[in-house]
Short mmCIF file of C-alpha atoms in Angstrom, two decimals:
data_model
loop_
_atom_site.label_atom_id
_atom_site.label_comp_id
_atom_site.label_asym_id
_atom_site.label_seq_id
_atom_site.Cartn_x
_atom_site.Cartn_y
_atom_site.Cartn_z
CA MET A 1 16.56 -109.07 -30.69
CA VAL A 2 18.52 -107.06 -28.17
CA SER A 3 16.23 -105.55 -25.53
CA ILE A 4 16.56 -102.62 -23.15
CA LYS A 5 16.89 -105.20 -20.37
CA ASP A 6 19.99 -106.66 -22.10
CA ILE A 7 21.59 -103.22 -22.38
CA ALA A 8 20.82 -102.46 -18.73
CA ALA A 9 22.55 -105.69 -17.67
CA ALA A 10 25.60 -104.95 -19.84
CA CYS A 11 25.93 -101.41 -18.46
CA GLY A 12 25.07 -102.26 -14.85
CA VAL A 13 22.25 -99.72 -14.68
CA SER A 14 18.47 -99.92 -14.38
CA ILE A 15 16.09 -100.40 -17.29
CA ALA A 16 14.63 -96.97 -16.57
CA THR A 17 18.07 -95.36 -16.87
CA VAL A 18 18.67 -97.06 -20.23
CA SER A 19 15.30 -95.85 -21.49
CA LYS A 20 16.03 -92.29 -20.41
CA ALA A 21 19.55 -92.39 -21.88
CA LEU A 22 18.33 -93.66 -25.25
CA ASN A 23 15.66 -90.93 -25.30
CA ASP A 24 18.22 -88.26 -24.36
CA HIS A 25 16.50 -87.24 -21.10
CA LYS A 26 18.19 -84.48 -19.11
CA ASP A 27 18.05 -86.29 -15.76
CA VAL A 28 20.76 -88.77 -16.88
CA SER A 29 24.42 -87.72 -16.85
CA GLU A 30 26.22 -87.25 -20.16
CA THR A 31 28.69 -89.98 -19.20
CA THR A 32 25.92 -92.51 -18.58
CA LYS A 33 24.13 -91.48 -21.77
CA LEU A 34 27.28 -91.99 -23.81
CA THR A 35 27.98 -95.39 -22.21
CA VAL A 36 24.42 -96.62 -22.76
CA GLN A 37 24.19 -95.32 -26.32
CA GLU A 38 27.55 -96.80 -27.34
CA THR A 39 26.68 -100.14 -25.73
CA ALA A 40 23.32 -100.20 -27.49
CA LYS A 41 25.04 -99.53 -30.81
CA LYS A 42 27.64 -102.28 -30.28
CA MET A 43 24.95 -104.78 -29.29
CA GLY A 44 22.89 -103.96 -32.39
CA TYR A 45 19.89 -102.54 -30.54
CA PHE A 46 16.99 -101.08 -32.53
CA PRO A 47 13.96 -99.51 -30.84
CA ASN A 48 10.69 -101.38 -31.33
CA SER A 49 8.06 -99.13 -32.88
CA GLN A 50 5.17 -101.12 -31.42
CA ALA A 51 6.61 -100.91 -27.93
CA ARG A 52 7.17 -97.18 -28.36
CA ALA A 53 3.60 -96.74 -29.56
CA LEU A 54 2.25 -98.47 -26.45
CA LYS A 55 4.35 -96.29 -24.21
CA THR A 56 3.87 -92.92 -25.95
CA ASN A 57 0.39 -93.48 -27.45
CA ARG A 58 1.91 -92.53 -30.82
CA THR A 59 2.88 -94.56 -33.86
CA TYR A 60 5.21 -91.91 -35.33
CA ASN A 61 3.53 -92.66 -38.62
CA ILE A 62 2.08 -89.96 -40.88
CA GLY A 63 -0.44 -90.69 -43.62
CA VAL A 64 -0.21 -89.02 -47.03
CA LEU A 65 -3.35 -88.82 -49.16
CA PHE A 66 -2.29 -88.05 -52.71
CA SER A 67 -4.26 -88.43 -55.92
CA GLU A 68 -4.99 -86.38 -59.02
CA GLN A 69 -7.01 -86.72 -62.18
CA THR A 70 -4.23 -87.65 -64.61
CA ASN A 71 -3.14 -90.57 -62.39
CA SER A 72 0.51 -89.81 -63.14
CA GLY A 73 1.31 -89.83 -59.43
CA LEU A 74 4.88 -89.28 -58.32
CA THR A 75 6.10 -89.04 -61.92
CA GLN A 76 4.87 -85.44 -61.73
CA ASN A 77 7.91 -83.33 -60.97
CA TYR A 78 5.98 -80.74 -58.93
CA PHE A 79 4.30 -83.19 -56.54
CA ALA A 80 7.39 -85.39 -56.32
CA SER A 81 9.44 -82.39 -55.22
CA VAL A 82 6.87 -81.27 -52.63
CA LEU A 83 6.56 -84.76 -51.15
CA ASP A 84 10.32 -85.30 -51.13
CA SER A 85 10.76 -82.14 -49.05
CA PHE A 86 7.90 -83.20 -46.75
CA LYS A 87 9.42 -86.68 -46.35
CA LYS A 88 12.85 -85.34 -45.42
CA GLN A 89 11.38 -83.02 -42.79
CA VAL A 90 9.16 -85.61 -41.07
CA GLU A 91 11.86 -88.28 -41.16
CA SER A 92 14.29 -85.92 -39.45
CA ALA A 93 11.69 -85.67 -36.65
CA GLY A 94 11.47 -89.46 -36.35
CA TYR A 95 8.31 -90.11 -38.36
CA ASP A 96 7.58 -92.66 -41.08
CA ILE A 97 5.18 -92.13 -44.01
CA THR A 98 2.29 -94.30 -45.20
CA PHE A 99 0.48 -93.52 -48.43
CA ILE A 100 -3.26 -93.68 -47.84
CA SER A 101 -5.32 -95.51 -50.45
CA GLY A 102 -8.75 -97.07 -50.85
CA ASN A 103 -7.50 -100.62 -50.71
CA ILE A 104 -5.71 -102.95 -48.30
CA GLY A 105 -5.19 -105.98 -50.47
CA GLU A 106 -8.68 -106.80 -51.76
CA ARG A 107 -10.41 -105.01 -48.90
CA LYS A 108 -11.98 -101.65 -49.75
CA MET A 109 -11.49 -98.81 -47.30
CA THR A 110 -12.22 -95.10 -47.20
CA PRO A 111 -9.22 -92.83 -46.57
CA TYR A 112 -10.44 -92.30 -43.00
CA GLU A 113 -10.73 -96.05 -42.41
CA HIS A 114 -7.23 -96.57 -43.79
CA CYS A 115 -5.88 -93.89 -41.45
CA MET A 116 -7.56 -95.58 -38.48
CA TYR A 117 -6.30 -98.99 -39.64
CA ARG A 118 -2.72 -97.69 -39.74
CA ASN A 119 -3.28 -95.59 -36.61
CA VAL A 120 -1.51 -92.58 -38.08
CA ASP A 121 -0.64 -89.62 -35.89
CA GLY A 122 -1.50 -87.12 -38.61
CA VAL A 123 -2.30 -86.74 -42.30
CA LEU A 124 -1.02 -84.65 -45.20
CA ILE A 125 -3.53 -84.10 -48.01
CA VAL A 126 -1.93 -83.11 -51.31
CA SER A 127 -4.26 -83.38 -54.26
CA VAL A 128 -5.64 -81.32 -57.10
CA ASP A 129 -9.07 -82.88 -57.40
CA ASP A 130 -10.13 -84.92 -54.38
CA PHE A 131 -11.24 -82.22 -51.93
CA VAL A 132 -14.87 -82.73 -52.96
CA ASP A 133 -14.69 -86.52 -52.83
CA GLU A 134 -16.92 -88.10 -50.14
CA GLY A 135 -14.04 -90.12 -48.71
CA THR A 136 -11.80 -87.05 -48.47
CA ILE A 137 -14.58 -85.02 -46.85
CA GLU A 138 -15.08 -87.79 -44.28
CA LEU A 139 -11.37 -87.69 -43.46
CA MET A 140 -11.30 -83.89 -43.26
CA LYS A 141 -14.20 -83.92 -40.77
CA SER A 142 -12.35 -86.32 -38.45
CA ASN A 143 -10.25 -85.36 -35.42
CA ILE A 144 -6.99 -86.59 -36.94
CA PRO A 145 -4.36 -83.78 -37.08
CA MET A 146 -4.26 -82.70 -40.69
CA VAL A 147 -2.55 -80.29 -43.09
CA SER A 148 -3.44 -79.76 -46.74
CA ILE A 149 -1.42 -78.23 -49.55
CA ASP A 150 -3.11 -75.68 -51.85
CA HIS A 151 -6.55 -76.03 -50.28
CA ILE A 152 -7.94 -73.82 -47.52
CA SER A 153 -10.60 -75.19 -45.19
CA GLU A 154 -11.97 -74.15 -41.81
CA ASN A 155 -11.28 -77.43 -40.05
CA HIS A 156 -7.62 -78.06 -40.86
CA LEU A 157 -4.33 -76.26 -41.46
CA SER A 158 -3.18 -75.25 -44.92
CA VAL A 159 0.04 -74.44 -46.71
CA VAL A 160 -0.57 -72.78 -50.07
CA SER A 161 1.50 -71.55 -52.96
CA ASP A 162 0.92 -67.86 -53.67
CA ASN A 163 -0.76 -68.45 -57.04
CA GLU A 164 -2.22 -64.95 -57.09
CA THR A 165 1.17 -63.21 -56.98
CA GLY A 166 2.67 -65.78 -59.35
CA MET A 167 0.06 -65.35 -62.07
CA ARG A 168 0.10 -61.58 -61.70
CA GLN A 169 3.89 -61.50 -62.15
CA LEU A 170 3.70 -63.75 -65.18
CA VAL A 171 1.01 -61.71 -66.96
CA GLU A 172 2.75 -58.41 -66.14
CA TYR A 173 6.02 -59.76 -67.54
CA ILE A 174 4.34 -60.91 -70.77
CA ALA A 175 2.47 -57.62 -71.15
CA GLY A 176 5.71 -55.77 -70.47
CA LYS A 177 7.14 -57.50 -73.56
CA GLY A 178 4.44 -55.83 -75.63
CA HIS A 179 1.88 -58.65 -75.79
CA THR A 180 -1.80 -57.70 -75.73
CA LYS A 181 -3.20 -60.86 -77.33
CA ILE A 182 -2.64 -63.35 -74.49
CA ALA A 183 -4.36 -66.72 -74.39
CA TYR A 184 -4.63 -68.88 -71.29
CA ILE A 185 -5.20 -72.63 -71.33
CA TYR A 186 -6.02 -73.36 -67.69
CA GLY A 187 -6.22 -76.63 -65.77
CA ASP A 188 -8.85 -78.83 -64.15
CA SER A 189 -11.37 -77.23 -61.80
CA SER A 190 -9.74 -76.68 -58.40
CA ASP A 191 -8.90 -73.94 -55.89
CA VAL A 192 -5.57 -73.37 -57.64
CA THR A 193 -7.19 -73.04 -61.07
CA SER A 194 -9.85 -70.63 -59.79
CA ILE A 195 -7.25 -68.34 -58.21
CA ARG A 196 -5.01 -68.31 -61.28
CA LEU A 197 -7.88 -67.73 -63.73
CA ARG A 198 -9.36 -64.93 -61.63
CA THR A 199 -5.96 -63.25 -61.26
CA PHE A 200 -5.26 -63.61 -64.99
CA LYS A 201 -8.48 -61.75 -65.83
CA GLU A 202 -8.02 -59.11 -63.13
CA THR A 203 -4.47 -58.38 -64.28
CA LEU A 204 -5.55 -57.97 -67.91
CA VAL A 205 -8.29 -55.54 -66.84
CA ARG A 206 -5.83 -53.54 -64.74
CA LEU A 207 -3.42 -53.37 -67.69
CA ASN A 208 -6.24 -52.30 -70.03
CA ILE A 209 -5.88 -55.47 -72.10
CA LYS A 210 -9.05 -56.94 -73.58
CA ILE A 211 -10.23 -60.30 -72.20
CA ARG A 212 -11.15 -62.52 -75.13
CA SER A 213 -13.37 -65.51 -74.41
CA GLU A 214 -11.94 -67.39 -77.40
CA PHE A 215 -8.50 -67.11 -75.80
CA LEU A 216 -9.65 -68.86 -72.59
CA LEU A 217 -9.81 -72.66 -72.82
CA GLN A 218 -9.97 -75.27 -70.08
CA GLY A 219 -7.48 -78.11 -70.38
CA ARG A 220 -5.92 -80.54 -67.94
CA TYR A 221 -2.82 -80.31 -65.81
CA HIS A 222 0.18 -82.38 -66.95
CA ASP A 223 -1.62 -83.55 -70.09
CA THR A 224 0.40 -82.93 -73.27
CA LYS A 225 -2.14 -84.52 -75.63
CA SER A 226 -5.11 -82.37 -74.63
CA THR A 227 -2.84 -79.31 -74.63
CA GLU A 228 -1.78 -79.99 -78.23
CA LEU A 229 -5.41 -79.98 -79.36
CA LEU A 230 -6.28 -76.82 -77.43
CA VAL A 231 -3.25 -74.93 -78.74
CA LYS A 232 -4.28 -75.79 -82.29
CA GLN A 233 -7.82 -74.66 -81.47
CA VAL A 234 -6.81 -71.27 -80.10
CA LEU A 235 -4.48 -70.69 -83.05
CA SER A 236 -7.38 -71.33 -85.44
CA CYS A 237 -8.89 -68.00 -84.33
CA SER A 238 -8.93 -65.37 -87.08
CA ASP A 239 -7.15 -62.95 -84.75
CA LYS A 240 -4.49 -65.21 -83.23
CA PRO A 241 -2.83 -64.69 -79.82
CA THR A 242 0.83 -63.74 -79.73
CA CYS A 243 1.41 -65.56 -76.43
CA ILE A 244 -0.15 -68.62 -74.79
CA ILE A 245 0.08 -69.37 -71.06
CA LEU A 246 -0.18 -73.09 -70.27
CA PRO A 247 -1.49 -74.65 -67.03
CA ASP A 248 1.95 -76.06 -66.13
CA ASP A 249 5.43 -76.64 -67.52
CA PHE A 250 4.80 -80.24 -68.55
CA ALA A 251 1.72 -79.21 -70.53
CA ALA A 252 3.96 -76.64 -72.26
CA ILE A 253 5.71 -79.57 -73.96
CA GLY A 254 2.37 -80.35 -75.60
CA ALA A 255 2.20 -76.74 -76.79
CA ILE A 256 5.68 -76.97 -78.28
CA ASN A 257 4.72 -80.20 -80.09
CA ALA A 258 1.59 -78.59 -81.52
CA LEU A 259 3.53 -75.56 -82.73
CA GLU A 260 6.14 -77.74 -84.41
CA GLU A 261 3.38 -79.61 -86.25
CA LEU A 262 2.00 -76.28 -87.45
CA GLY A 263 5.47 -75.21 -88.63
CA LEU A 264 5.72 -72.48 -86.00
CA SER A 265 8.71 -71.72 -83.78
CA VAL A 266 9.02 -70.40 -80.22
CA PRO A 267 9.28 -67.49 -79.60
CA GLU A 268 9.71 -66.11 -83.13
CA ASP A 269 6.20 -67.04 -84.31
CA ILE A 270 4.39 -67.59 -81.01
CA SER A 271 5.41 -67.06 -77.38
CA ILE A 272 4.56 -69.53 -74.63
CA ALA A 273 4.79 -69.55 -70.84
CA GLY A 274 4.29 -72.25 -68.24
CA TYR A 275 3.86 -72.54 -64.50
CA ASP A 276 5.74 -74.52 -61.79
CA GLY A 277 9.41 -74.03 -62.69
CA ILE A 278 10.32 -77.71 -62.95
CA VAL A 279 13.92 -78.57 -63.83
CA LEU A 280 12.91 -79.74 -67.30
CA SER A 281 11.53 -76.28 -68.13
CA GLN A 282 15.03 -74.80 -67.95
CA VAL A 283 16.70 -77.37 -70.23
CA LEU A 284 14.16 -76.98 -73.03
CA LYS A 285 15.22 -75.03 -76.11
CA PRO A 286 14.35 -72.23 -75.66
CA ARG A 287 14.24 -72.13 -71.85
CA LEU A 288 10.65 -71.77 -70.72
CA THR A 289 9.33 -68.56 -69.22
CA THR A 290 7.53 -69.73 -66.10
CA ILE A 291 6.80 -69.23 -62.40
CA ARG A 292 8.95 -71.39 -60.17
CA GLN A 293 6.96 -72.67 -57.20
CA ASP A 294 9.02 -73.13 -54.03
CA THR A 295 8.28 -76.83 -53.63
CA GLU A 296 10.99 -77.28 -51.02
CA ARG A 297 9.39 -74.74 -48.69
CA LEU A 298 5.87 -76.00 -49.41
CA GLY A 299 6.77 -79.53 -48.32
CA ALA A 300 8.91 -78.46 -45.37
CA GLU A 301 6.32 -76.00 -44.00
CA ALA A 302 3.56 -78.60 -44.33
CA ALA A 303 5.69 -81.05 -42.33
CA LYS A 304 6.56 -78.52 -39.62
CA ARG A 305 2.93 -77.49 -39.23
CA LEU A 306 1.65 -81.04 -39.07
CA ILE A 307 4.21 -82.07 -36.44
CA ALA A 308 3.42 -78.94 -34.42
CA LEU A 309 -0.28 -79.80 -34.64
CA ILE A 310 0.38 -83.38 -33.51
CA ASN A 311 2.39 -82.00 -30.58
CA LYS A 312 -0.49 -79.60 -29.80
CA GLU A 313 1.82 -76.60 -30.19
CA ILE A 314 -0.63 -74.98 -32.63
CA THR A 315 -4.34 -75.37 -33.36
CA ASN A 316 -6.50 -75.84 -36.45
CA ASP A 317 -7.45 -72.16 -36.53
CA THR A 318 -3.84 -71.11 -37.21
CA ALA A 319 -3.72 -68.93 -40.34
CA PRO A 320 -2.66 -70.58 -43.64
CA VAL A 321 0.96 -70.22 -44.72
CA SER A 322 1.40 -68.68 -48.18
CA ILE A 323 4.62 -69.51 -50.04
CA LYS A 324 5.74 -67.12 -52.79
CA GLY A 325 7.29 -68.36 -56.01
CA SER A 326 9.62 -66.54 -58.41
CA LEU A 327 9.59 -65.61 -62.08
CA LEU A 328 12.01 -67.46 -64.36
CA GLU A 329 12.27 -65.24 -67.43
CA GLY A 330 13.57 -67.98 -69.72
CA ALA A 331 13.57 -67.23 -73.44
CA SER A 332 10.17 -68.40 -74.68
CA VAL A 333 8.43 -64.99 -74.67
CA ARG A 334 9.38 -62.72 -77.54
CA ASP A 335 9.94 -59.01 -76.89
CA LEU A 336 7.53 -57.26 -79.25
CA ASN A 337 8.76 -53.83 -78.18
CA ARG A 338 11.89 -54.13 -80.27
#
């Protein structure tokens, strides 16, 4: 491997000058920088991450703790989009990503132990169910710089989607189309679910629409099979809903399947709405009425905050960042006013 010493010899400058030139220090002339950088490129030089870690006391490695109950991982469009945005942002700042797990080969580790093993500079926690897990709590209590998505805690920074505004907009839109019998199949127990369910009820009360307990059923995020069963259950009520809100867009596919089996069409017989705004939701027939979450900003803001925290530019008591989504009207909610 080509070393800094080799480049210094080829350029006729000191090792210190080469190091400064490669790191774009201001106390090296532009001419020298250009000469050193071009020589390094021609000689096939690549910086050694271990050597850099020894010198800077940083690994430029960020851990990502990601898990959820359905175990569908990065096949979930929402999480894949958030993490893709996060990845682009941290990579542009010179960081690599390591996914944190409970295993290194056959050796069992807690998330905290894995982070220490990999010597990460910081951690992103993005999960819908693991914030009460003992291993996650241990990690969250550590001194490792940390940012979570959609979970607010006192001891680390948070970037959250504005689920309150999103659900309020969605219910107001549906009610504006003349619907007063609105069912809501909500997701697994989590901060996100609690906020959406509370806002759903509060919005109905404000709009003078009756809250019906038989129209409120708990399902699972990104689970089409359980959604099919719950849709059939809510439609077995003697006084059926005219619109059903699903926990997410992927679950809405389960609703569509259930309605087809029952010989019902969307939106002529029953209206449906989702949440997330994934690409698939807008190629369905009819296009799904949903709330598009700004996954690009969620991931990018989480990355910026985590890097700023690593650089000690901000502290853990910095206020959470709330990212607003937008309503996609689609064509899956029938206008009953006509």
